[in-house]
PDB file of C-alpha atoms in Angstrom:
ATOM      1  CA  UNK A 434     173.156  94.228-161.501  1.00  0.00           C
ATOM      2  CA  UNK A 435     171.515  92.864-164.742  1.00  0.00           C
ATOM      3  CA  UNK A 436     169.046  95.559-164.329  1.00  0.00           C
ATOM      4  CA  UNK A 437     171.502  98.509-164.200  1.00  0.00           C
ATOM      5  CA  UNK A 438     173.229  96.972-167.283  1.00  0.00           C
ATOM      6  CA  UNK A 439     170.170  97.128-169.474  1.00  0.00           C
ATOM      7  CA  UNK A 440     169.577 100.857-168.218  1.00  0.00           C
ATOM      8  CA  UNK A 441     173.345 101.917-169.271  1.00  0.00           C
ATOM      9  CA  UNK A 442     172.898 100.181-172.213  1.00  0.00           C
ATOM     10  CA  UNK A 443     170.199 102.003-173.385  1.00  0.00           C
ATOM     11  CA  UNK A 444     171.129 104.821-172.153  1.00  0.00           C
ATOM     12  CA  UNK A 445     173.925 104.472-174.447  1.00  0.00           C
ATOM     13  CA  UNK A 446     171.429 103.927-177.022  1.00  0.00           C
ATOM     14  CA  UNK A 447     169.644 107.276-177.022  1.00  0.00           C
ATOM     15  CA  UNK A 448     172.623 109.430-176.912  1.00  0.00           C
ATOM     16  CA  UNK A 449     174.021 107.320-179.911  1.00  0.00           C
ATOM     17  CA  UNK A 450     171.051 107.996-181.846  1.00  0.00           C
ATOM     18  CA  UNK A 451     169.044 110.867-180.503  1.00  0.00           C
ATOM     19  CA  UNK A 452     166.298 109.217-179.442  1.00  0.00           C
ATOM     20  CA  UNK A 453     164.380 110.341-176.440  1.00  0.00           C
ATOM     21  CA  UNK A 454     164.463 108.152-173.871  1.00  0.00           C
ATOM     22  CA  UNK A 455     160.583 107.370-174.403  1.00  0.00           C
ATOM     23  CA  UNK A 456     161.319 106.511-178.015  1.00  0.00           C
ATOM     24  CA  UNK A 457     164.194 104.009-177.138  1.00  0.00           C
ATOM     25  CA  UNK A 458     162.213 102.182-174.807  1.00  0.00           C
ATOM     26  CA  UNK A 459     158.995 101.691-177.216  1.00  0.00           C
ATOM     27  CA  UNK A 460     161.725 100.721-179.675  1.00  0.00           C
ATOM     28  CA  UNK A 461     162.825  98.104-177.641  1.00  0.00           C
ATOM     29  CA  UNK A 462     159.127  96.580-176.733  1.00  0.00           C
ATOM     30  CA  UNK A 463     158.737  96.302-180.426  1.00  0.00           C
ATOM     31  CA  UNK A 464     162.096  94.817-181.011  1.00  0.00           C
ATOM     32  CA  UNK A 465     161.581  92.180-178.110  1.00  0.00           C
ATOM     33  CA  UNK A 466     157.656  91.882-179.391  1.00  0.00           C
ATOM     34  CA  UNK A 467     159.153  90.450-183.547  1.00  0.00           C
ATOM     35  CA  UNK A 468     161.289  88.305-181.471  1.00  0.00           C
ATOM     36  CA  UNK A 469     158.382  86.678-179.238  1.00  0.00           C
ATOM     37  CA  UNK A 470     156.556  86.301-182.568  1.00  0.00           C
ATOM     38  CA  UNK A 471     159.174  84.171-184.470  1.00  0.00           C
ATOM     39  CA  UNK A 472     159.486  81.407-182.004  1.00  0.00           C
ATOM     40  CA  UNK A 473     158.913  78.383-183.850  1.00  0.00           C
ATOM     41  CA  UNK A 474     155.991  76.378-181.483  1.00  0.00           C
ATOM     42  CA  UNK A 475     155.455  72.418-182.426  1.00  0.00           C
ATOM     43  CA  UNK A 476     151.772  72.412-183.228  1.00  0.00           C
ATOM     44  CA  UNK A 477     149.093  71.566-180.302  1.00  0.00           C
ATOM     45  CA  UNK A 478     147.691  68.084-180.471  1.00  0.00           C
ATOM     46  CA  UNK A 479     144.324  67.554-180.692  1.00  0.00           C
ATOM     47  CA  UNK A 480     142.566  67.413-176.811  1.00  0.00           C
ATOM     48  CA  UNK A 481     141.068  64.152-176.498  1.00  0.00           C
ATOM     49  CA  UNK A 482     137.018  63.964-176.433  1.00  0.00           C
ATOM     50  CA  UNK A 483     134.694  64.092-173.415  1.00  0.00           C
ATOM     51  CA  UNK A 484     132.972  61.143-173.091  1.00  0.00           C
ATOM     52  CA  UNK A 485     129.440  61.582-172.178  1.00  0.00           C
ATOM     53  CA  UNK A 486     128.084  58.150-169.599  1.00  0.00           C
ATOM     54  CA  UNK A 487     124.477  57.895-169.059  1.00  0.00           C
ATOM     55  CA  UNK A 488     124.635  55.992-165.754  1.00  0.00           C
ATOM     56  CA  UNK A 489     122.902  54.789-162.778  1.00  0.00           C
ATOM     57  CA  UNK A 490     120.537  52.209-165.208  1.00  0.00           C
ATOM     58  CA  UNK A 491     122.080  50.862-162.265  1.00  0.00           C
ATOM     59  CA  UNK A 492     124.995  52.368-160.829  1.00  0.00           C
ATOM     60  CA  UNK A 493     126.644  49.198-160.201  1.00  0.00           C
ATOM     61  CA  UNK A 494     127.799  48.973-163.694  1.00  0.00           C
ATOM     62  CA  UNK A 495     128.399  52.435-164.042  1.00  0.00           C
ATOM     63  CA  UNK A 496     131.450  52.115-161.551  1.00  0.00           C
ATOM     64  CA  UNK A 497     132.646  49.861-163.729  1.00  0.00           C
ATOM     65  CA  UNK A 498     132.289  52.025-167.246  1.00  0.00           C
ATOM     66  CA  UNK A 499     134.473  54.495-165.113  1.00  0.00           C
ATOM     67  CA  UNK A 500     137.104  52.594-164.103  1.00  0.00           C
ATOM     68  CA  UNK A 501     137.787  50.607-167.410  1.00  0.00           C
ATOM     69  CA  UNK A 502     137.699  53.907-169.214  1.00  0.00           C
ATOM     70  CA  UNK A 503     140.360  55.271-166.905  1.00  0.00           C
ATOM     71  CA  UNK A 504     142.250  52.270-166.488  1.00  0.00           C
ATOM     72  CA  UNK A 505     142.482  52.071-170.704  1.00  0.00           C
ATOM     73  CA  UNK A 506     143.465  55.851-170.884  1.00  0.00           C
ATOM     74  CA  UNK A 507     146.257  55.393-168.578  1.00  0.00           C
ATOM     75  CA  UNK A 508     147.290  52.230-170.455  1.00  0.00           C
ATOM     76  CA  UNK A 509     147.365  53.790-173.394  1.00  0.00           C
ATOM     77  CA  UNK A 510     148.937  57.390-172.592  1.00  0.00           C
ATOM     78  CA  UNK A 511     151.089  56.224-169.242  1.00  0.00           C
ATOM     79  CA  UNK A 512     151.714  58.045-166.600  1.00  0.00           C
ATOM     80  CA  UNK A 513     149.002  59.735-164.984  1.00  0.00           C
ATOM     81  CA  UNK A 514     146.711  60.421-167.781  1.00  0.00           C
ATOM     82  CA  UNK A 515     143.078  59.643-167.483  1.00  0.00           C
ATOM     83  CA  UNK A 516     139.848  59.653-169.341  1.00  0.00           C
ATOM     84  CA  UNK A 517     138.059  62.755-169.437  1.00  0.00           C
ATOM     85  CA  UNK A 518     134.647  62.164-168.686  1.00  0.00           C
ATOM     86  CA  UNK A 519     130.991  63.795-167.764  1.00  0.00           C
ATOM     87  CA  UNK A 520     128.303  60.946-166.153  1.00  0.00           C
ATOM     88  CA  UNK A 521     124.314  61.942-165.364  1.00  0.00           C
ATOM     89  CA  UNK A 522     123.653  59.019-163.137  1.00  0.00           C
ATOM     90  CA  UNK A 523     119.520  58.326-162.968  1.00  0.00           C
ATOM     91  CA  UNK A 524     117.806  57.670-159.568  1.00  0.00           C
ATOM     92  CA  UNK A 525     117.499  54.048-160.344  1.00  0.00           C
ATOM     93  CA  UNK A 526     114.515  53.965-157.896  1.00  0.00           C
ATOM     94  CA  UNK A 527     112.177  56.569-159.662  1.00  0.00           C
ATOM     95  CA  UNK A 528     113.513  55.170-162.906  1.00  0.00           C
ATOM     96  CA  UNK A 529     112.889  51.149-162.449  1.00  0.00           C
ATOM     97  CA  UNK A 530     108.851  52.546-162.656  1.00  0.00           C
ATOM     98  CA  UNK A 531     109.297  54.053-165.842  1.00  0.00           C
ATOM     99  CA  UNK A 532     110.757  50.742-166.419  1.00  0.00           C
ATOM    100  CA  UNK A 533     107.515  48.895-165.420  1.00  0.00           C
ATOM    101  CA  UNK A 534     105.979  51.223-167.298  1.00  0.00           C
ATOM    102  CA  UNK A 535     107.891  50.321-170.921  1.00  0.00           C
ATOM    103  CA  UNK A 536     106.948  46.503-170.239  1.00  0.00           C
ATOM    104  CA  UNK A 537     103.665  47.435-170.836  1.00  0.00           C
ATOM    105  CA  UNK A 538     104.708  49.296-174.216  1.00  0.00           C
ATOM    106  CA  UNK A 539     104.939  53.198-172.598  1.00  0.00           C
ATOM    107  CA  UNK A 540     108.477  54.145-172.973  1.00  0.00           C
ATOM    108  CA  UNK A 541     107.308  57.899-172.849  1.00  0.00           C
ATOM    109  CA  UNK A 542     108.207  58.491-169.571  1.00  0.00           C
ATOM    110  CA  UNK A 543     111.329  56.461-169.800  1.00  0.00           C
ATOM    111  CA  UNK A 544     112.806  58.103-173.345  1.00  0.00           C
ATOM    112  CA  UNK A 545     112.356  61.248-171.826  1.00  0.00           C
ATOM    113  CA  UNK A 546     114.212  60.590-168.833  1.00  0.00           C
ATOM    114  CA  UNK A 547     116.857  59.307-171.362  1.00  0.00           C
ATOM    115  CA  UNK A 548     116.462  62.151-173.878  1.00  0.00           C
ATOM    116  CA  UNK A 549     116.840  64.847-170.426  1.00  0.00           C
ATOM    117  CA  UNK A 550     120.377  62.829-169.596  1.00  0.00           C
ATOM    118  CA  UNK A 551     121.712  63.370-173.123  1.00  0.00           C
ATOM    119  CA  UNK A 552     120.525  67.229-173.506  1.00  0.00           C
ATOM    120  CA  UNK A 553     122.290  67.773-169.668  1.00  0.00           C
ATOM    121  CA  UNK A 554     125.578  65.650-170.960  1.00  0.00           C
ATOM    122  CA  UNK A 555     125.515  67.769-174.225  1.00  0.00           C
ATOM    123  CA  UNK A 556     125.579  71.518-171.723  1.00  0.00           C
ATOM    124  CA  UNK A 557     128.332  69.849-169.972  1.00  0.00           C
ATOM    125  CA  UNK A 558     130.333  69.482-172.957  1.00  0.00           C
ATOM    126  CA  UNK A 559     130.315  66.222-174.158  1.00  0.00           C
ATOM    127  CA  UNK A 560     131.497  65.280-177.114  1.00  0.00           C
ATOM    128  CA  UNK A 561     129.102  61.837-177.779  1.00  0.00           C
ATOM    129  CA  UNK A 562     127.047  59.742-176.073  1.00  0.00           C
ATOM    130  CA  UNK A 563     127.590  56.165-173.920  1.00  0.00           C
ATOM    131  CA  UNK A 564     124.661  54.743-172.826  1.00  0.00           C
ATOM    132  CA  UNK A 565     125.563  52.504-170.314  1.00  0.00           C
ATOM    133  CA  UNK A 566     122.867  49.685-170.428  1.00  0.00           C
ATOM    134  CA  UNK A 567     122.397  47.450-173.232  1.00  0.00           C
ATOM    135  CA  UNK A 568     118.322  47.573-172.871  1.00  0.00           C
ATOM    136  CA  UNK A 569     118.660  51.362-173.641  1.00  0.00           C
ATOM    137  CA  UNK A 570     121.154  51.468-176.468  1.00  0.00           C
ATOM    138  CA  UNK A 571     117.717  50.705-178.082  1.00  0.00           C
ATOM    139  CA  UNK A 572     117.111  54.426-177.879  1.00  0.00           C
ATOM    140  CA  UNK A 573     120.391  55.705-179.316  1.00  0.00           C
ATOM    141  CA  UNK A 574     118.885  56.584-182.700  1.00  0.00           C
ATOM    142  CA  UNK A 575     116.056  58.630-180.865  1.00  0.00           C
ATOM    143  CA  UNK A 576     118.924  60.078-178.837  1.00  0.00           C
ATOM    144  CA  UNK A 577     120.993  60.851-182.048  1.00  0.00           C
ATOM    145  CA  UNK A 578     118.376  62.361-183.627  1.00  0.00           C
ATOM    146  CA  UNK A 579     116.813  64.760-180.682  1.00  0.00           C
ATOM    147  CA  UNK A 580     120.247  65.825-178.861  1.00  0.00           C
ATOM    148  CA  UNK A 581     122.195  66.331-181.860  1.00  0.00           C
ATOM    149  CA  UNK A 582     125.271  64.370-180.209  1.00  0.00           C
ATOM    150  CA  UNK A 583     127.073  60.521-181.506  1.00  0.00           C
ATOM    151  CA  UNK A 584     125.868  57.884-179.430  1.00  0.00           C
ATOM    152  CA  UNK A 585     128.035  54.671-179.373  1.00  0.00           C
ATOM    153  CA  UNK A 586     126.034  51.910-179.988  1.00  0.00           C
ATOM    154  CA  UNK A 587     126.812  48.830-177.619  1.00  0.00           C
ATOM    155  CA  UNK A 588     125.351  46.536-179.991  1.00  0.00           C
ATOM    156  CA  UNK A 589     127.864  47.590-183.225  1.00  0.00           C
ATOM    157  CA  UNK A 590     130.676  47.587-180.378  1.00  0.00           C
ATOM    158  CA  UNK A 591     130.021  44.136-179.736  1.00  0.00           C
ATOM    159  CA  UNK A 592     129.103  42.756-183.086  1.00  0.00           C
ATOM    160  CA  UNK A 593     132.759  44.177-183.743  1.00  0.00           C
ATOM    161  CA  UNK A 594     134.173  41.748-181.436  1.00  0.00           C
ATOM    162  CA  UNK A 595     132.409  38.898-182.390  1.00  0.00           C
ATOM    163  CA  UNK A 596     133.552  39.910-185.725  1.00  0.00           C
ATOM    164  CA  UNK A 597     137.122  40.033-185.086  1.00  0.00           C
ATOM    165  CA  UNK A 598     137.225  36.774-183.008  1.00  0.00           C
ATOM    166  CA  UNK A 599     135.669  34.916-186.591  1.00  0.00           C
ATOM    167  CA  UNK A 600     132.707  33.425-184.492  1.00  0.00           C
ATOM    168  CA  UNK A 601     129.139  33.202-186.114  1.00  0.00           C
ATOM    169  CA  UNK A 602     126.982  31.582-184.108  1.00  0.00           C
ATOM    170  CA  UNK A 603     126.441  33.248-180.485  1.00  0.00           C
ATOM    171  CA  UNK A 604     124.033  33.467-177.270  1.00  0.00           C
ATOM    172  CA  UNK A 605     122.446  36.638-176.286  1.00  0.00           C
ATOM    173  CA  UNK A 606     122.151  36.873-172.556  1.00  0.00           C
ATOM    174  CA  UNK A 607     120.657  40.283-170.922  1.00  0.00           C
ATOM    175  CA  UNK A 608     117.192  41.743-169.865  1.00  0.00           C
ATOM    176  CA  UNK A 609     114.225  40.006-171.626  1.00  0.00           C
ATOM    177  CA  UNK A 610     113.609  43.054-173.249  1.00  0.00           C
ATOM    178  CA  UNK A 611     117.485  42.753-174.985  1.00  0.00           C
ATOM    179  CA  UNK A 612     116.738  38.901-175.250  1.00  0.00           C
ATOM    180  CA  UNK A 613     113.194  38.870-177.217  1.00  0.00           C
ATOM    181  CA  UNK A 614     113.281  42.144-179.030  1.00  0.00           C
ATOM    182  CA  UNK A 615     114.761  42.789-182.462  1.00  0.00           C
ATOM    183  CA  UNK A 616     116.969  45.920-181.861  1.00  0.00           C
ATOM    184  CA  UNK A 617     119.925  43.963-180.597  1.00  0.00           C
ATOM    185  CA  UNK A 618     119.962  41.320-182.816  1.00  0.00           C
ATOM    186  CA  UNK A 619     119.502  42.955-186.069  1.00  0.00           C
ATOM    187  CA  UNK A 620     122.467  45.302-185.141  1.00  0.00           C
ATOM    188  CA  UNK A 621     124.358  41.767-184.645  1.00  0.00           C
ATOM    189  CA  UNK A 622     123.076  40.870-188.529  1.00  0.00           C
ATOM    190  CA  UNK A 623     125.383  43.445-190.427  1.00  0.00           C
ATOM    191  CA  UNK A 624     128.364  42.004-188.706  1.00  0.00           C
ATOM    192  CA  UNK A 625     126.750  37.910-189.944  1.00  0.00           C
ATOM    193  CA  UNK A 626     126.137  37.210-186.709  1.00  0.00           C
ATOM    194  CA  UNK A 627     123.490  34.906-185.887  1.00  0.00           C
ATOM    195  CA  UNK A 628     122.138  34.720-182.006  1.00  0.00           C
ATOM    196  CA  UNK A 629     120.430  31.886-180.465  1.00  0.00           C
ATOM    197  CA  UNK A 630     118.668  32.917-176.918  1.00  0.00           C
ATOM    198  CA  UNK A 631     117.539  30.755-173.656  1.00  0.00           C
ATOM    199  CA  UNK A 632     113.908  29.479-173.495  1.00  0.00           C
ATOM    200  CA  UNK A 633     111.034  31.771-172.038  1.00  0.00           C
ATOM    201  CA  UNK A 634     111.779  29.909-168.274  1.00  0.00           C
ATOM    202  CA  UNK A 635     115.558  30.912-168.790  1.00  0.00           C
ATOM    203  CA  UNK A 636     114.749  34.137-169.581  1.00  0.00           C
ATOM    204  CA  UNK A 637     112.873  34.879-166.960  1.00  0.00           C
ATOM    205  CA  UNK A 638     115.291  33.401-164.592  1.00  0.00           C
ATOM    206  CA  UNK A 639     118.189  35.774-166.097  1.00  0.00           C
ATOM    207  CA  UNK A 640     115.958  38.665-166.083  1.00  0.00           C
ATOM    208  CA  UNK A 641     114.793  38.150-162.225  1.00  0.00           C
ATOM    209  CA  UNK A 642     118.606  37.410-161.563  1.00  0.00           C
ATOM    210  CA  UNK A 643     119.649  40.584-162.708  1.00  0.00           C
ATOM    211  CA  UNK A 644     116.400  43.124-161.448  1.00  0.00           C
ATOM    212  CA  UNK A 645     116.786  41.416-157.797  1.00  0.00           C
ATOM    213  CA  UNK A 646     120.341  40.709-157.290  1.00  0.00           C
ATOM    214  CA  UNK A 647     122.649  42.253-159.708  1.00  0.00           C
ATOM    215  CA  UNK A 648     121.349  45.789-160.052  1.00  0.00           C
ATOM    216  CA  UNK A 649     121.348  46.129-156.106  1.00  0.00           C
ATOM    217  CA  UNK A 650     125.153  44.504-156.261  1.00  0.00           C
ATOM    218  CA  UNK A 651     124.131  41.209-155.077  1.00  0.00           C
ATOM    219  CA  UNK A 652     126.098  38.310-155.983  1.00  0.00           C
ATOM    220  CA  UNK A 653     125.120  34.505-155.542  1.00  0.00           C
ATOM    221  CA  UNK A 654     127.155  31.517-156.388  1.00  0.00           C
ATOM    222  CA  UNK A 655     123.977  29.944-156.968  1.00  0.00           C
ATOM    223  CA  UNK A 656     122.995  32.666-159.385  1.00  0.00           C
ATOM    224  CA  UNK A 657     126.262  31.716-161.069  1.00  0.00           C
ATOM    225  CA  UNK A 658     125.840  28.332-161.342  1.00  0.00           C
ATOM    226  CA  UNK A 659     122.132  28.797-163.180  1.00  0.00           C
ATOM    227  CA  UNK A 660     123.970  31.051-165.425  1.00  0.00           C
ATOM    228  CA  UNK A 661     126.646  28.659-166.412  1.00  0.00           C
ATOM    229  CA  UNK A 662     123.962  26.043-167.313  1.00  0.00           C
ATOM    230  CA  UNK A 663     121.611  27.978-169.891  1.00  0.00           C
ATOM    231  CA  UNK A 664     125.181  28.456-171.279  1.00  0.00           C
ATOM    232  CA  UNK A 665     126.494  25.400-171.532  1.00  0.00           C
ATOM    233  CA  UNK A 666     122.919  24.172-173.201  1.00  0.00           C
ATOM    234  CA  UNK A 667     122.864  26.712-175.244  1.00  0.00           C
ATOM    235  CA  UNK A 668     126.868  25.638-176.241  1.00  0.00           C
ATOM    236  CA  UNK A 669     125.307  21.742-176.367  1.00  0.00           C
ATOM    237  CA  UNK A 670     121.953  22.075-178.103  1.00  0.00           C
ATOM    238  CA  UNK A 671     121.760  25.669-180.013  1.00  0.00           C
ATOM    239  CA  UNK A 672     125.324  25.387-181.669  1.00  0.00           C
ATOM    240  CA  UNK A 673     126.866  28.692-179.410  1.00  0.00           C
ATOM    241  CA  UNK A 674     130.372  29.377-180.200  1.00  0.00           C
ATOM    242  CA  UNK A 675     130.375  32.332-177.788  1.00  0.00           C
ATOM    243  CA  UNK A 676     127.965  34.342-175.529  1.00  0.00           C
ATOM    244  CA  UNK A 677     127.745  37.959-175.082  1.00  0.00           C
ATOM    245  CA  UNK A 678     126.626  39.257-171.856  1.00  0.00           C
ATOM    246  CA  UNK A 679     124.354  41.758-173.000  1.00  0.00           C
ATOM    247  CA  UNK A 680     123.273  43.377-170.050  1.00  0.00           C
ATOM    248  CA  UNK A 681     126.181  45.611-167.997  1.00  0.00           C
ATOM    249  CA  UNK A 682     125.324  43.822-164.642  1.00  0.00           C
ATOM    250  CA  UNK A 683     125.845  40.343-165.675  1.00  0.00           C
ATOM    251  CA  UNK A 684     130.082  40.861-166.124  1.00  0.00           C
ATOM    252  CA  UNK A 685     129.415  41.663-161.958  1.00  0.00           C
ATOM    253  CA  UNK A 686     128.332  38.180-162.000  1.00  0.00           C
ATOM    254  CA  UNK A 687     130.094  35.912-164.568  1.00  0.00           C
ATOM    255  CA  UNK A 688     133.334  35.680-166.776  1.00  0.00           C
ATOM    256  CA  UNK A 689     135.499  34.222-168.558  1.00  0.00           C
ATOM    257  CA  UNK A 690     136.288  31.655-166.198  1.00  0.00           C
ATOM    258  CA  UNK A 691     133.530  30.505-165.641  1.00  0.00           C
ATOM    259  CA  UNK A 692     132.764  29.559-168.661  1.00  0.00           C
ATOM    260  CA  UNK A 693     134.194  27.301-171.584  1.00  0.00           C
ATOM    261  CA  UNK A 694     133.007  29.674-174.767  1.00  0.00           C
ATOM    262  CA  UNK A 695     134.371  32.766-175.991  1.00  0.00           C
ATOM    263  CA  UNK A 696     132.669  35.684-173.173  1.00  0.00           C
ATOM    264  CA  UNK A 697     132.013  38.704-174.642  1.00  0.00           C
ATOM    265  CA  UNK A 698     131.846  41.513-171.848  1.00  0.00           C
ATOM    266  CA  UNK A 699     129.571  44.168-173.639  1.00  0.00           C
ATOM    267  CA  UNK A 700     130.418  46.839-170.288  1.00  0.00           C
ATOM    268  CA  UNK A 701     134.567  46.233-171.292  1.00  0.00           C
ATOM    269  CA  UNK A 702     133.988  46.368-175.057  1.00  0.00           C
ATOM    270  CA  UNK A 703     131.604  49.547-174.872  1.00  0.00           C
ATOM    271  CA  UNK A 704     134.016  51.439-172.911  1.00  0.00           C
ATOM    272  CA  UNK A 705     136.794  50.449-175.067  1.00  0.00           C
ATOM    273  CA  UNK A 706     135.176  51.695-177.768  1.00  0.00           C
ATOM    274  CA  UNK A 707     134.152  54.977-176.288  1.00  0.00           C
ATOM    275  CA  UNK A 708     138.049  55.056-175.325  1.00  0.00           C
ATOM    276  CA  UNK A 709     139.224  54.612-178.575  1.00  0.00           C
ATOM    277  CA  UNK A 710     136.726  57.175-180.056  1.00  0.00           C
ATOM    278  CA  UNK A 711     137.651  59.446-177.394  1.00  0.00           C
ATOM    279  CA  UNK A 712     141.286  59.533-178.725  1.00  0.00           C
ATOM    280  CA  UNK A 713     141.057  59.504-182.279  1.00  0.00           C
ATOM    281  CA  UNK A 714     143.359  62.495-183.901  1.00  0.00           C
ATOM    282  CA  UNK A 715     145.043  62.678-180.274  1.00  0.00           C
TER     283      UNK A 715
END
């Protein structure tokens, strides 16, 4: 019915003005077309950024980056929303030699591997960079620099909420690589931050803890309980106000509860960092 109406009325339309029928009809396109292109539209808001995870270095903390992120998205947008995300998880198998390999001073092998994760992230379309392992965030400049592509630092993350909870004096729990080197702790500086770490036994004790149990998921109270001591000496005899748990596998392992310090969970703060960087301007 609505169809015959529009034919009669312009039907009614050519014979009032002499149009051909052909000529009526182009007229109306184009009068329908001006109308189409004054619709007021509220302006698009900005997509949110794709988050770029190196993961796998192991994977076990990896499924946690991914949930958190997700889990914070939703929080923050409700309803369904999620984070919008591109992981290259490493063979942790092939990988852990490259590791052995760095020990000895040859990270070629290993920055590579890195450097190949970032340039695959960066064709997928991310936006920046998580490296998800605090022992690597030692090669975000290189990263930066090669790939062309922000890499979140874990260690500025972190030294952000240290920061913001006014503590000054903290332990530095993670690989012995994170524990002895400089890179982490001289990130901590800028942000005053001074870090006290376990003695060489303790450090090798968290290190084997977290190569032989925590990176192939394995939990142990008594694991647990030798973690809670170095703390609580550190706490006693170094002057620790808090301790950051600077390797991504030791959160599988310890928390909050278990201790009586401030815990700072680098794997939670990293990703809500990358969240928050994610969403700027959305």
């Amino acid at each position: 019915m609505r169809r015959c109406l529009c034919i009669a009325l312009l039907l009614l339309a050519v014979i009032g003005t002499g149009y051909s029928l052909s000529q009526a009809q182009n007229l109306q396109k184009n009068d329908a077309c001006k109308q189409e292109n004054t619709v007021v539209t509220a302006p698009e808001k900005r997509p949110m950024k794709t988050i770029g995870i190196i993961g796998g270095v192991s994977w076990a903390s990896s499924i946690e980056y991914y949930r958190i992120m997700n889990e914070l998205v939703r929080d923050k947008l409700g309803g369904v929303n999620s984070a919008q995300i591109l992981m290259f998880s490493i063979e942790f198998g092939e990988f852990s030699k490259q590791e052995r390999l760095a020990d000895k001073g040859d990270w070629t092998l290993m920055t590579q591997t890195i450097l190949d994760a970032a340039r695959r992230l960066q064709r997928g379309g991310a936006d920046f960079i998580v490296i998800a392992s605090n022992t690597l965030n030692s090669l975000a400049p290189t990263v930066e620099q090669e790939v062309g592509l922000p890499v979140l630092h874990i260690a500025d993350a972190t030294g952000a909420a240290v920061r913001k909870k006014g503590l000054h004096t903290v332990a530095l729990l993670g690989t012995r690589y994170t524990m002895e080197q400089p890179f982490y702790r001289d990130r901590l500086k800028k942000y005053g931050i001074r870090v006290v770490i376990p003695s060489e036994k303790e450090r090798e004790y968290i290190n084997a803890v977290i190569f032989d149990e925590l990176c192939a998921n394995r939990i142990r109270k008594e694991s647990r309980e030798g973690y809670q001591k170095i703390i609580e000496r550190l706490r006693k005899e170094e002057g620790a106000e808090g301790v950051i748990l600077g390797c991504t596998e030791i959160p599988l392992l310890i928390g909050q509860k278990d201790v009586a310090i401030p815990v700072f969970d680098t794997t939670a703060i990293h990703s809500e960092a990358a969240v928050d960087f994610s969403l700027q301007g959305k």
